[in-house]
Structures are given as structure tokens and as C-alpha cells.
Tab-separated table of C-alpha atoms in Angstrom:
chain	number	residue	atom	x	y	z
A	1278	MET	CA	-16.276	10.684	-12.221
A	1279	PHE	CA	-14.436	9.575	-10.142
A	1280	HIS	CA	-17.033	10.936	-6.925
A	1281	LEU	CA	-19.585	9.153	-9.382
A	1282	THR	CA	-17.758	5.671	-9.492
A	1283	PHE	CA	-17.434	5.360	-5.612
A	1284	ALA	CA	-20.926	6.095	-5.474
A	1285	LEU	CA	-22.270	3.596	-7.554
A	1286	PRO	CA	-22.079	0.655	-4.677
A	1287	ALA	CA	-24.310	3.235	-2.745
A	1288	LEU	CA	-26.817	3.386	-5.088
A	1289	TYR	CA	-27.213	-0.828	-5.503
A	1290	VAL	CA	-27.449	-0.389	-1.910
A	1291	LEU	CA	-30.072	1.947	-1.923
A	1292	ALA	CA	-32.435	0.350	-4.722
A	1293	ARG	CA	-31.684	-3.804	-3.442
A	1294	PHE	CA	-31.213	-3.356	0.351
A	1295	VAL	CA	-32.785	0.587	1.762
A	1296	TRP	CA	-35.673	0.529	-0.331
A	1297	PRO	CA	-36.830	-3.001	0.055
A	1298	LEU	CA	-37.045	-3.032	3.861
A	1299	PRO	CA	-40.317	-2.958	5.632
A	1300	TRP	CA	-39.411	0.660	7.353
A	1301	ALA	CA	-41.517	3.887	7.695
A	1302	PRO	CA	-40.493	6.217	4.601
A	1303	GLY	CA	-39.036	8.714	7.574
A	1304	GLY	CA	-36.526	5.513	8.296
A	1305	LYS	CA	-35.900	5.115	4.566
A	1306	ILE	CA	-34.870	8.558	3.906
A	1307	ALA	CA	-32.669	8.952	7.121
A	1308	LEU	CA	-30.952	5.963	6.220
A	1309	ALA	CA	-30.781	6.524	2.396
A	1310	THR	CA	-29.511	10.253	3.629
A	1311	THR	CA	-26.466	8.388	5.437
A	1312	VAL	CA	-25.653	5.880	2.750
A	1313	LEU	CA	-25.025	8.893	0.344
A	1314	VAL	CA	-23.734	10.970	2.227
A	1315	ALA	CA	-20.923	7.967	3.838
A	1316	SER	CA	-20.200	7.259	-0.012
A	1317	GLN	CA	-19.154	10.841	-0.790
A	1318	TYR	CA	-16.444	10.599	1.739
A	1319	HIS	CA	-14.116	11.385	-1.322
A	1320	LEU	CA	-16.059	14.398	-2.223
A	1321	TRP	CA	-15.655	15.697	1.520
A	1322	SER	CA	-12.085	14.809	1.804
A	1323	ARG	CA	-11.637	17.479	-1.862
A	1324	LEU	CA	-13.557	20.089	0.077
A	1325	SER	CA	-11.775	19.753	3.064
A	1326	SER	CA	-7.802	19.807	1.629
A	1327	GLY	CA	-8.043	20.197	-2.260
A	1328	SER	CA	-7.043	16.483	-2.602
A	1329	VAL	CA	-9.289	13.242	-2.266
A	1330	PHE	CA	-5.713	11.983	-1.020
A	1331	SER	CA	-6.100	13.916	2.493
A	1332	PRO	CA	-9.136	14.343	4.347
A	1333	GLU	CA	-8.111	16.810	6.978
A	1334	PHE	CA	-11.182	16.158	9.551
A	1335	PRO	CA	-10.279	15.574	13.082
A	1336	ARG	CA	-9.016	11.280	13.234
A	1337	ALA	CA	-12.236	9.979	14.749
A	1338	LEU	CA	-14.542	11.384	11.930
A	1339	VAL	CA	-11.909	9.865	9.436
A	1340	LEU	CA	-11.957	6.544	11.182
A	1341	LEU	CA	-15.340	6.602	11.025
A	1342	PHE	CA	-16.309	7.878	7.264
A	1343	ASN	CA	-13.275	4.870	6.426
A	1344	TRP	CA	-15.729	2.162	8.510
A	1345	ALA	CA	-18.821	3.399	6.806
A	1346	PHE	CA	-17.634	3.142	3.512
A	1347	GLY	CA	-16.314	-0.251	3.831
A	1348	ALA	CA	-19.313	-1.143	4.975
A	1349	ILE	CA	-21.793	0.304	2.208
A	1350	ALA	CA	-18.675	-1.585	-0.430
A	1351	LEU	CA	-19.038	-4.703	1.324
A	1352	LEU	CA	-22.689	-4.826	1.856
A	1353	ALA	CA	-23.220	-4.132	-1.582
A	1354	VAL	CA	-20.948	-6.860	-3.024
A	1355	MET	CA	-23.067	-9.030	-0.598
A	1356	GLN	CA	-26.326	-7.684	-1.621
A	1357	ILE	CA	-25.345	-8.753	-5.107
A	1358	ALA	CA	-24.574	-12.611	-4.232
A	1359	ILE	CA	-27.715	-12.503	-2.693
A	1360	ASP	CA	-29.795	-11.022	-5.536
A	1361	VAL	CA	-27.574	-13.747	-7.872
A	1362	ILE	CA	-28.859	-16.291	-5.717
A	1363	ALA	CA	-32.356	-15.507	-5.527
A	1364	LEU	CA	-32.606	-15.079	-9.359
A	1365	ILE	CA	-30.752	-19.248	-9.856
A	1366	THR	CA	-33.282	-20.118	-6.836
A	1367	ARG	CA	-36.276	-18.367	-8.499
A	1368	LEU	CA	-35.262	-20.081	-12.108
A	1369	VAL	CA	-34.913	-23.691	-10.867
A	1370	ARG	CA	-37.191	-23.841	-8.333
A	1371	GLY	CA	-39.445	-20.831	-8.253
A	1372	GLY	CA	-39.973	-18.645	-5.027
A	1373	GLY	CA	-40.810	-15.232	-3.450
A	1374	ALA	CA	-39.132	-12.180	-2.020
A	1375	ILE	CA	-35.480	-12.451	-0.233
A	1376	PRO	CA	-36.634	-12.343	3.594
A	1377	ASP	CA	-35.717	-9.609	5.358
A	1378	SER	CA	-33.772	-11.650	7.891
A	1379	VAL	CA	-31.165	-12.376	5.449
A	1380	ARG	CA	-30.961	-8.540	4.678
A	1381	TYR	CA	-30.331	-7.685	8.164
A	1382	THR	CA	-27.957	-10.558	8.751
A	1383	ALA	CA	-25.753	-9.423	5.584
A	1384	ALA	CA	-25.477	-5.624	7.096
A	1385	THR	CA	-24.740	-6.982	10.500
A	1386	VAL	CA	-21.610	-9.155	9.221
A	1387	ALA	CA	-20.611	-5.919	6.579
A	1388	MET	CA	-20.546	-3.929	9.550
A	1389	LEU	CA	-18.582	-6.049	11.957
A	1390	LEU	CA	-16.150	-6.869	8.511
A	1391	SER	CA	-15.363	-3.336	8.022
A	1392	ALA	CA	-14.679	-2.515	11.732
A	1393	VAL	CA	-11.963	-5.385	11.918
A	1394	GLY	CA	-11.055	-4.189	8.371
A	1395	VAL	CA	-10.133	-0.405	9.492
A	1396	TYR	CA	-8.501	-1.943	12.633
A	1397	GLN	CA	-6.113	-4.222	10.470
A	1398	ALA	CA	-5.566	-1.359	8.396
A	1399	THR	CA	-4.914	1.607	11.345
A	1400	ARG	CA	-2.876	-0.512	13.685
A	1401	VAL	CA	0.599	-0.230	13.958
A	1402	PRO	CA	2.076	-3.457	11.835
A	1403	PRO	CA	3.291	-6.709	12.864
A	1404	LEU	CA	7.107	-7.723	12.036
A	1405	LYS	CA	7.514	-9.681	9.374
A	1406	ASP	CA	10.502	-11.622	8.565
A	1407	VAL	CA	12.080	-12.580	5.100
A	1408	GLU	CA	14.973	-14.447	3.925
A	1409	ILE	CA	15.795	-13.627	0.403
A	1410	ALA	CA	18.903	-15.189	-1.178
A	1411	ILE	CA	21.078	-12.994	-3.316
A	1412	PRO	CA	23.292	-14.716	-6.396
A	1413	ASP	CA	27.023	-13.684	-5.701
A	1414	LEU	CA	26.441	-11.815	-2.589
A	1415	PRO	CA	29.445	-11.343	-0.875
A	1416	PRO	CA	30.160	-13.220	1.878
A	1417	GLN	CA	30.293	-10.129	4.433
A	1418	PHE	CA	26.660	-9.292	3.772
A	1419	ASP	CA	25.464	-12.719	3.919
A	1420	GLY	CA	23.136	-12.331	7.333
A	1421	TYR	CA	23.009	-8.564	6.709
A	1422	LYS	CA	19.694	-7.034	8.116
A	1423	LEU	CA	17.814	-4.395	6.350
A	1424	LEU	CA	14.065	-3.229	7.628
A	1425	GLN	CA	11.714	-1.896	4.374
A	1426	LEU	CA	9.124	0.385	5.136
A	1427	THR	CA	6.719	1.632	2.631
A	1428	ASP	CA	3.536	3.543	2.015
A	1429	LEU	CA	3.350	5.044	5.394
A	1430	HIS	CA	1.111	7.528	4.090
A	1431	ILE	CA	1.479	9.957	6.997
A	1432	SER	CA	-1.555	12.000	7.410
A	1433	ARG	CA	-4.696	12.756	9.909
A	1434	LEU	CA	-5.506	8.687	9.986
A	1435	PHE	CA	-1.697	8.036	10.329
A	1436	ALA	CA	-0.782	11.083	12.567
A	1437	ARG	CA	2.139	11.829	14.927
A	1438	GLU	CA	1.511	9.039	17.697
A	1439	TRP	CA	1.199	6.368	15.110
A	1440	THR	CA	4.822	7.305	13.367
A	1441	GLN	CA	6.155	7.678	16.434
A	1442	ALA	CA	5.060	3.846	17.504
A	1443	VAL	CA	6.525	2.765	14.127
A	1444	VAL	CA	9.551	4.356	14.763
A	1445	GLU	CA	9.971	2.754	17.816
A	1446	ARG	CA	9.607	-0.445	16.650
A	1447	SER	CA	11.167	-0.274	14.073
A	1448	ASN	CA	14.812	0.941	16.116
A	1449	ALA	CA	13.919	-1.861	18.244
A	1450	LEU	CA	14.803	-4.264	15.750
A	1451	GLY	CA	18.421	-3.142	15.279
A	1452	VAL	CA	19.035	-3.792	11.603
A	1453	ASP	CA	21.894	-2.775	9.593
A	1454	LEU	CA	19.834	-0.534	7.040
A	1455	ILE	CA	16.268	1.045	6.517
A	1456	VAL	CA	15.122	1.723	3.135
A	1457	VAL	CA	11.501	3.637	2.653
A	1458	THR	CA	9.973	2.794	-0.611
A	1459	GLY	CA	7.903	5.741	-1.413
A	1460	ASP	CA	4.382	7.237	-0.315
A	1461	LEU	CA	5.596	8.637	3.201
A	1462	ILE	CA	2.677	11.223	3.113
A	1463	ASP	CA	-0.749	12.417	2.351
A	1464	GLY	CA	-0.718	16.034	3.103
A	1465	SER	CA	1.181	19.430	2.143
A	1466	PHE	CA	4.211	20.032	3.971
A	1467	GLY	CA	2.667	22.626	6.520
A	1468	ALA	CA	-0.267	20.405	7.178
A	1469	ARG	CA	2.156	17.338	7.937
A	1470	ARG	CA	5.289	19.241	9.559
A	1471	ALA	CA	4.520	17.716	13.349
A	1472	ASP	CA	3.178	14.097	12.133
A	1473	VAL	CA	6.444	13.373	10.113
A	1474	ALA	CA	8.431	14.785	12.815
A	1475	PRO	CA	9.248	11.383	14.732
A	1476	LEU	CA	11.110	10.067	11.526
A	1477	ARG	CA	13.863	12.170	12.343
A	1478	GLU	CA	14.630	9.415	15.245
A	1479	LEU	CA	14.639	6.228	12.661
A	1480	ARG	CA	18.220	4.890	13.115
A	1481	ALA	CA	20.339	2.023	11.545
A	1482	LYS	CA	24.069	1.542	11.144
A	1483	ASP	CA	24.055	2.315	7.567
A	1484	GLY	CA	21.530	5.075	7.565
A	1485	VAL	CA	17.855	5.219	6.269
A	1486	TRP	CA	17.409	5.731	2.662
A	1487	VAL	CA	14.103	6.753	0.710
A	1488	ILE	CA	12.623	7.237	-2.769
A	1489	PRO	CA	9.401	8.881	-3.643
A	1490	GLY	CA	6.219	7.644	-4.282
A	1491	ASN	CA	3.293	8.919	-6.487
A	1492	HIS	CA	1.793	10.371	-3.692
A	1493	GLU	CA	5.046	12.841	-3.333
A	1494	TYR	CA	3.983	14.211	-6.660
A	1495	PHE	CA	0.799	15.340	-5.148
A	1496	PHE	CA	1.938	17.344	-2.519
A	1497	GLY	CA	5.020	19.585	-3.363
A	1498	TYR	CA	7.824	17.315	-4.369
A	1499	GLU	CA	10.797	19.301	-3.688
A	1500	GLU	CA	9.577	20.783	-0.597
A	1501	TRP	CA	9.057	16.956	0.835
A	1502	MET	CA	12.651	15.937	-0.490
A	1503	ARG	CA	14.093	18.620	1.441
A	1504	GLN	CA	12.280	17.959	4.405
A	1505	TYR	CA	13.412	13.821	4.451
A	1506	ALA	CA	17.142	14.812	3.412
A	1507	SER	CA	16.672	17.533	6.409
A	1508	MET	CA	15.525	14.585	8.655
A	1509	GLY	CA	18.711	12.374	8.072
A	1510	MET	CA	16.742	10.429	5.490
A	1511	GLN	CA	19.206	10.116	2.335
A	1512	VAL	CA	16.806	10.157	-0.971
A	1513	LEU	CA	17.884	8.110	-3.833
A	1514	ALA	CA	16.491	9.329	-7.084
A	1515	ASN	CA	17.577	7.822	-10.382
A	1516	ASP	CA	21.074	7.604	-8.047
A	1517	HIS	CA	22.708	5.053	-6.120
A	1518	THR	CA	24.991	4.405	-3.025
A	1519	VAL	CA	27.505	1.507	-2.394
A	1520	LEU	CA	27.414	-0.164	0.875
A	1521	THR	CA	31.038	-1.560	2.223
A	1522	CYS	CA	31.528	-4.459	5.262
A	1523	ASP	CA	34.796	-5.505	5.548
A	1524	GLY	CA	36.185	-5.387	1.912
A	1525	GLY	CA	32.475	-6.490	0.475
A	1526	SER	CA	30.308	-3.833	-1.097
A	1527	LEU	CA	26.740	-4.062	-2.364
A	1528	VAL	CA	25.025	-1.265	-4.533
A	1529	LEU	CA	21.751	0.028	-3.536
A	1530	ALA	CA	19.978	2.324	-5.929
A	1531	GLY	CA	16.519	4.041	-6.208
A	1532	VAL	CA	14.288	5.466	-9.111
A	1533	THR	CA	11.787	8.290	-8.687
A	1534	ASP	CA	8.490	7.004	-9.637
A	1535	LEU	CA	6.726	6.089	-12.440
A	1536	SER	CA	4.052	9.330	-12.047
A	1537	ALA	CA	6.661	11.519	-12.060
A	1538	PRO	CA	6.872	12.949	-15.631
A	1539	ARG	CA	3.220	14.129	-15.156
A	1540	SER	CA	4.502	16.283	-12.874
A	1541	SER	CA	6.954	17.524	-14.904
A	1542	TYR	CA	9.767	15.607	-12.976
A	1543	PRO	CA	12.283	13.091	-14.380
A	1544	ALA	CA	11.105	9.388	-15.036
A	1545	PRO	CA	12.758	6.330	-13.592
A	1546	ASP	CA	15.595	5.747	-15.302
A	1547	LEU	CA	17.218	2.008	-14.537
A	1548	SER	CA	20.318	3.337	-16.782
A	1549	ALA	CA	21.101	6.378	-14.506
A	1550	ALA	CA	20.474	5.117	-10.913
A	1551	PRO	CA	23.505	2.470	-11.001
A	1552	GLU	CA	25.262	4.233	-13.431
A	1553	GLY	CA	29.187	4.443	-12.025
A	1554	ALA	CA	28.681	1.786	-9.771
A	1555	PRO	CA	31.356	-0.639	-9.179
A	1556	SER	CA	30.905	-3.769	-11.576
A	1557	GLY	CA	30.137	-7.365	-10.610
A	1558	THR	CA	28.464	-5.780	-7.365
A	1559	PRO	CA	24.809	-6.960	-6.577
A	1560	ILE	CA	22.066	-4.399	-6.747
A	1561	ILE	CA	19.509	-3.773	-4.752
A	1562	LEU	CA	16.945	-1.489	-6.488
A	1563	LEU	CA	14.476	0.232	-4.692
A	1564	ASP	CA	11.535	1.368	-7.174
A	1565	HIS	CA	7.641	2.131	-5.669
A	1566	GLN	CA	5.870	0.712	-7.975
A	1567	PRO	CA	6.305	-3.106	-9.173
A	1568	ARG	CA	5.154	-2.930	-12.538
A	1569	ASN	CA	8.639	-2.404	-14.260
A	1570	ALA	CA	10.373	-5.367	-12.488
A	1571	SER	CA	10.929	-7.164	-15.982
A	1572	GLN	CA	12.718	-4.222	-16.722
A	1573	ALA	CA	14.902	-4.217	-13.790
A	1574	ALA	CA	15.441	-7.772	-13.996
A	1575	ALA	CA	16.709	-7.339	-18.070
A	1576	ARG	CA	19.532	-4.643	-16.357
A	1577	GLY	CA	21.201	-7.246	-14.073
A	1578	VAL	CA	18.980	-6.257	-10.759
A	1579	ALA	CA	19.472	-8.619	-7.695
A	1580	LEU	CA	16.769	-7.626	-5.736
A	1581	GLN	CA	13.821	-4.803	-6.630
A	1582	LEU	CA	12.132	-4.083	-3.683
A	1583	SER	CA	8.600	-2.537	-3.966
A	1584	GLY	CA	5.206	-1.321	-2.334
A	1585	HIS	CA	2.390	0.748	-4.086
A	1586	THR	CA	-0.259	-1.793	-4.230
A	1587	HIS	CA	-0.896	-2.001	-0.347
A	1588	GLY	CA	-0.822	-5.981	-1.217
A	1589	GLY	CA	-4.563	-5.600	-2.825
A	1590	MET	CA	-6.389	-5.120	0.871
A	1591	ILE	CA	-8.854	-7.427	0.144
A	1592	PRO	CA	-9.028	-10.824	-1.541
A	1593	GLY	CA	-11.155	-10.160	-5.234
A	1594	LEU	CA	-9.809	-6.652	-4.878
A	1595	ASP	CA	-6.173	-7.868	-4.907
A	1596	ARG	CA	-6.532	-9.367	-8.617
A	1597	LEU	CA	-7.535	-5.763	-9.751
A	1598	VAL	CA	-4.835	-4.338	-8.153
A	1599	ALA	CA	-2.478	-7.297	-10.131
A	1600	ARG	CA	-3.838	-6.556	-13.047
A	1601	ALA	CA	-2.745	-2.955	-12.655
A	1602	ASN	CA	1.057	-3.988	-11.928
A	1603	ASN	CA	1.978	-6.566	-14.554
A	1604	GLY	CA	0.560	-9.330	-12.439
A	1605	PHE	CA	2.695	-8.342	-9.221
A	1606	VAL	CA	0.360	-7.213	-5.926
A	1607	SER	CA	1.875	-8.974	-2.595
A	1608	GLY	CA	4.800	-10.877	-1.493
A	1609	ARG	CA	8.103	-12.548	-3.756
A	1610	TYR	CA	8.275	-13.249	-7.459
A	1611	GLN	CA	11.006	-14.668	-9.228
A	1612	VAL	CA	11.355	-12.627	-12.073
A	1613	GLY	CA	13.862	-14.036	-14.341
A	1614	GLY	CA	17.284	-14.034	-12.251
A	1615	MET	CA	15.713	-11.322	-9.921
A	1616	THR	CA	13.710	-11.599	-6.716
A	1617	LEU	CA	11.268	-9.116	-6.349
A	1618	TYR	CA	9.756	-8.216	-2.955
A	1619	VAL	CA	6.313	-6.625	-2.995
A	1620	ASN	CA	5.556	-4.895	0.254
A	1621	ASN	CA	1.944	-4.876	1.794
A	1622	GLY	CA	2.698	-1.622	3.183
A	1623	THR	CA	3.101	-0.169	6.435
A	1624	ALA	CA	-0.016	1.828	6.269
A	1625	LEU	CA	-2.307	2.597	3.129
A	1626	TRP	CA	-4.001	5.569	1.641
A	1627	PRO	CA	-6.973	7.143	4.243
A	1628	GLY	CA	-9.077	7.058	1.692
A	1629	PHE	CA	-9.952	3.591	1.922
A	1630	ALA	CA	-8.492	2.070	4.879
A	1631	LEU	CA	-9.249	-1.562	4.797
A	1632	ARG	CA	-7.446	-4.350	5.571
A	1633	LEU	CA	-9.333	-8.124	5.185
A	1634	GLY	CA	-6.562	-10.790	4.686
A	1635	ARG	CA	-3.681	-8.876	3.260
A	1636	PRO	CA	-1.859	-7.423	6.416
A	1637	SER	CA	0.331	-4.726	6.990
A	1638	GLU	CA	3.612	-5.182	7.618
A	1639	LEU	CA	7.417	-4.052	9.321
A	1640	THR	CA	9.169	-6.187	6.671
A	1641	ARG	CA	12.769	-7.259	8.172
A	1642	ILE	CA	14.749	-8.493	5.433
A	1643	THR	CA	18.122	-10.981	5.662
A	1644	LEU	CA	20.158	-11.319	3.063
A	1645	ARG	CA	21.301	-15.057	2.229
A	1646	ARG	CA	24.400	-16.040	-0.492
A	1647	ALA	CA	22.321	-18.018	-3.151
A	1648	SER	CA	23.074	-21.694	-3.436
A	1649	GLN	CA	23.173	-23.362	-6.822
A	1650	ARG	CA	19.761	-24.391	-6.399
A	1651	ASP	CA	18.717	-20.820	-5.639
A	1652	ARG	CA	20.105	-19.263	-8.809
A	1653	SER	CA	17.303	-21.442	-11.025
A	1654	PRO	CA	14.378	-19.087	-11.565
A	1655	VAL	CA	11.188	-20.897	-9.683
A	1656	HIS	CA	8.619	-18.479	-11.688
A	1657	ALA	CA	9.633	-17.438	-15.089
A	1658	PRO	CA	8.461	-14.402	-16.451
A	1659	THR	CA	5.499	-14.608	-19.421
A	1660	SER	CA	5.826	-12.732	-22.470
A	1661	SER	CA	3.368	-10.045	-20.659
A	1662	GLY	CA	6.252	-9.429	-18.062
A	1663	ARG	CA	3.697	-11.278	-15.610
A	1664	THR	CA	5.223	-13.947	-13.347
A	1665	LEU	CA	3.186	-16.892	-13.306
A	1666	ALA	CA	2.717	-17.240	-9.450
A	1667	PRO	CA	4.348	-15.882	-6.458
A	1668	VAL	CA	6.704	-17.301	-4.285
A	1669	PRO	CA	5.878	-17.658	-0.507
A	1670	ALA	CA	7.863	-15.142	1.111
A	1671	GLY	CA	8.413	-17.336	3.930
């Protein structure tokens, strides 16, 4: 069913784009075969590694598959729009067949957009600066800077050279703390050992802290947690640490991923994570998926940092991603008295590496003491737990 679902755009392209072309049968068959092969990228990925999440082809081939798959998906959407417009035109004014020039233009635009999307998805992300005001933040932490990395999806697509570039850019920022909110890898420990090695060089005054995402549970959770720890990244799995600065303190807590119970590992526990922390101390929570933000807010968390959604990747698609995550998809939200920041991701899943209008980011967050105005919720959550609208990240 998974592979059939991903084949549907290709089937529409075959029926409504390829078949009507004024080409010789041999040309149509060759194009149709290419479209079908590209549409089954995830099947070839499964055959290459046993998992759709870890294509083990040469990087150039992974890039080509992502471009072709993205072009098919975009062309299918454009062809649907063309067909709807043509149908309305016929009903209102009458008319003939869709001109071939329209089909060729749509295909060209789809291929160009896909190329731009793959480039934007696979580049080393630009820096994004965000200021977040926290109620009762100790004055010693006013101006404290942390870097959030998330969804690195280190793989054949995001390999050692890319990881090294991200590490160098991160270290050059000189932040006080680095947090990595899950989905660091796509692949087994044996396949990714060299690609993750540069993460050992990440440096920040108060350390590098990591939580698992859902993908850690796909590829040997315990082995990866041990590896992260051995590389100097301290794991927070339903646990916390207390950061101190000149007598002030701040709690950094982290939970496991919502998918953990499916692999027989502990579910995220918002009670256990901050247990034993100093009372009255603001809590920053690391939670890979944002959908439980209302529960974290109810427990007094001041700031939640999440990823997982990749920002929705493309306008339109982001609305579907939001529905699967209680309305949270990209940027800053006010959930009761808590701020939620949903990071677009440092990278994304190599099975659909396409970004248009939802850029990746290295997110440098500066903490500020909240004024009285900042303490009033900008958008209260609805009864379903969704916020009414995101607050611009600034």
C-alpha cells in the first residue's frame, strides 16, 4: 500500500500527460518506463537497505531520484490544475483539447522547481536568529544563546562532508549550549559510522545535549544512544539536567519519542523528565514531535523545542503535516503560558528531499527575560490543543 500510494502521482502523469503527447509509441513507452521507475524510488531504497528510510545508493543517484520523484509529484499537481481549468472552460465556453505547449510548459516548470527544491533541501542550512522571552528567567540567563539542530537525517544524501560543514558552522557561532532534538540519522550504525563522526567535534560551553527522534528507533536505538554518548553528546531520555550561571539556574529536560512504545521502549514521560528539578526554575523541554505541546504547557514548561515536521517542506503540503501534528508545523507558537518553537529542520528525510518556501535552518535562540506584556498569551490553544495561529518567529 505504501508503494502504491507513492505511485499514484505517476499514474496520473502517465494517463493525463504522457499518453496524450503527440509522440511515437517508442518514445511514450520510454518516458512511461522512466516515470514508473522514478516513482518507485522508495521500493528501490527498501531493496538497497531493507528500509525506505535509508537509500544506500551513491549520493548522485539519491539526488537524481529525489529530483525525478519531486518533478513527478509537482507535475501531477500541475496537470490536475490544468485539467480542472480545462473542464471549467469547456463547461462555460466550450473548447477543444489542451494544447501540447501547455503540457510542455508544465513539465519544464515542474523539473525546474524540483531542482530548486532539492538544492534548498540539501544545502548546509542558513542561520536563523530567534529571540524568545521566558517568564521568571533568572537575570543571569538573559542573553543566553543556544543552538537547536534537529532532523539531520545523516545518510547517503547528508553524508560526512555535509555533517562536517554543519559542525564547523555551528561551532563558529560560539553559543552557550547546543541541543539536538532527534532524528540524527537514517541508517544502521555500520552504514553511518563515518558520516556521523564529525558530530564528535560539536562544542559549546554548557555541552551538547540530544534526545531521540522516531528514526532512532528504526535503526538500533540502544546502539545509537551509546554512540551519541561516546561522542560527547549527553542524552536526555525522560530526564533532565540543571544549567547554572552565577547562582542562577535553568532546567533542561528531554523526553523520548512518541513512537518509542512501538519498539518496546519507554514512552515520553512529562512527569519523569523534570522530576527532582529545583522548584520554580524555568524548564526548557526537548521533545522531537510537537503534538503534545499542550500537555507540556499544562505541566508548567516555559519553552518547548521540537522538530519532526520539516516545516511542511512545501506550501500546501504543510497543511497536511500540520493536521498530523495538532496544528503545529513551523515556527513559534504560544500554547497557554508556554512558547513552542517548531524547527524546520537542519536537513530532512532523504526519501523526499524537497523544500520550496520552507527553508532548513541552523537556529540560534537567544533567551530573554519576559516583560509583563510578554507573559500574556498571544494565541491560546483551542479545545483540540491547536493554537489559532503561529506567532512570527522574528
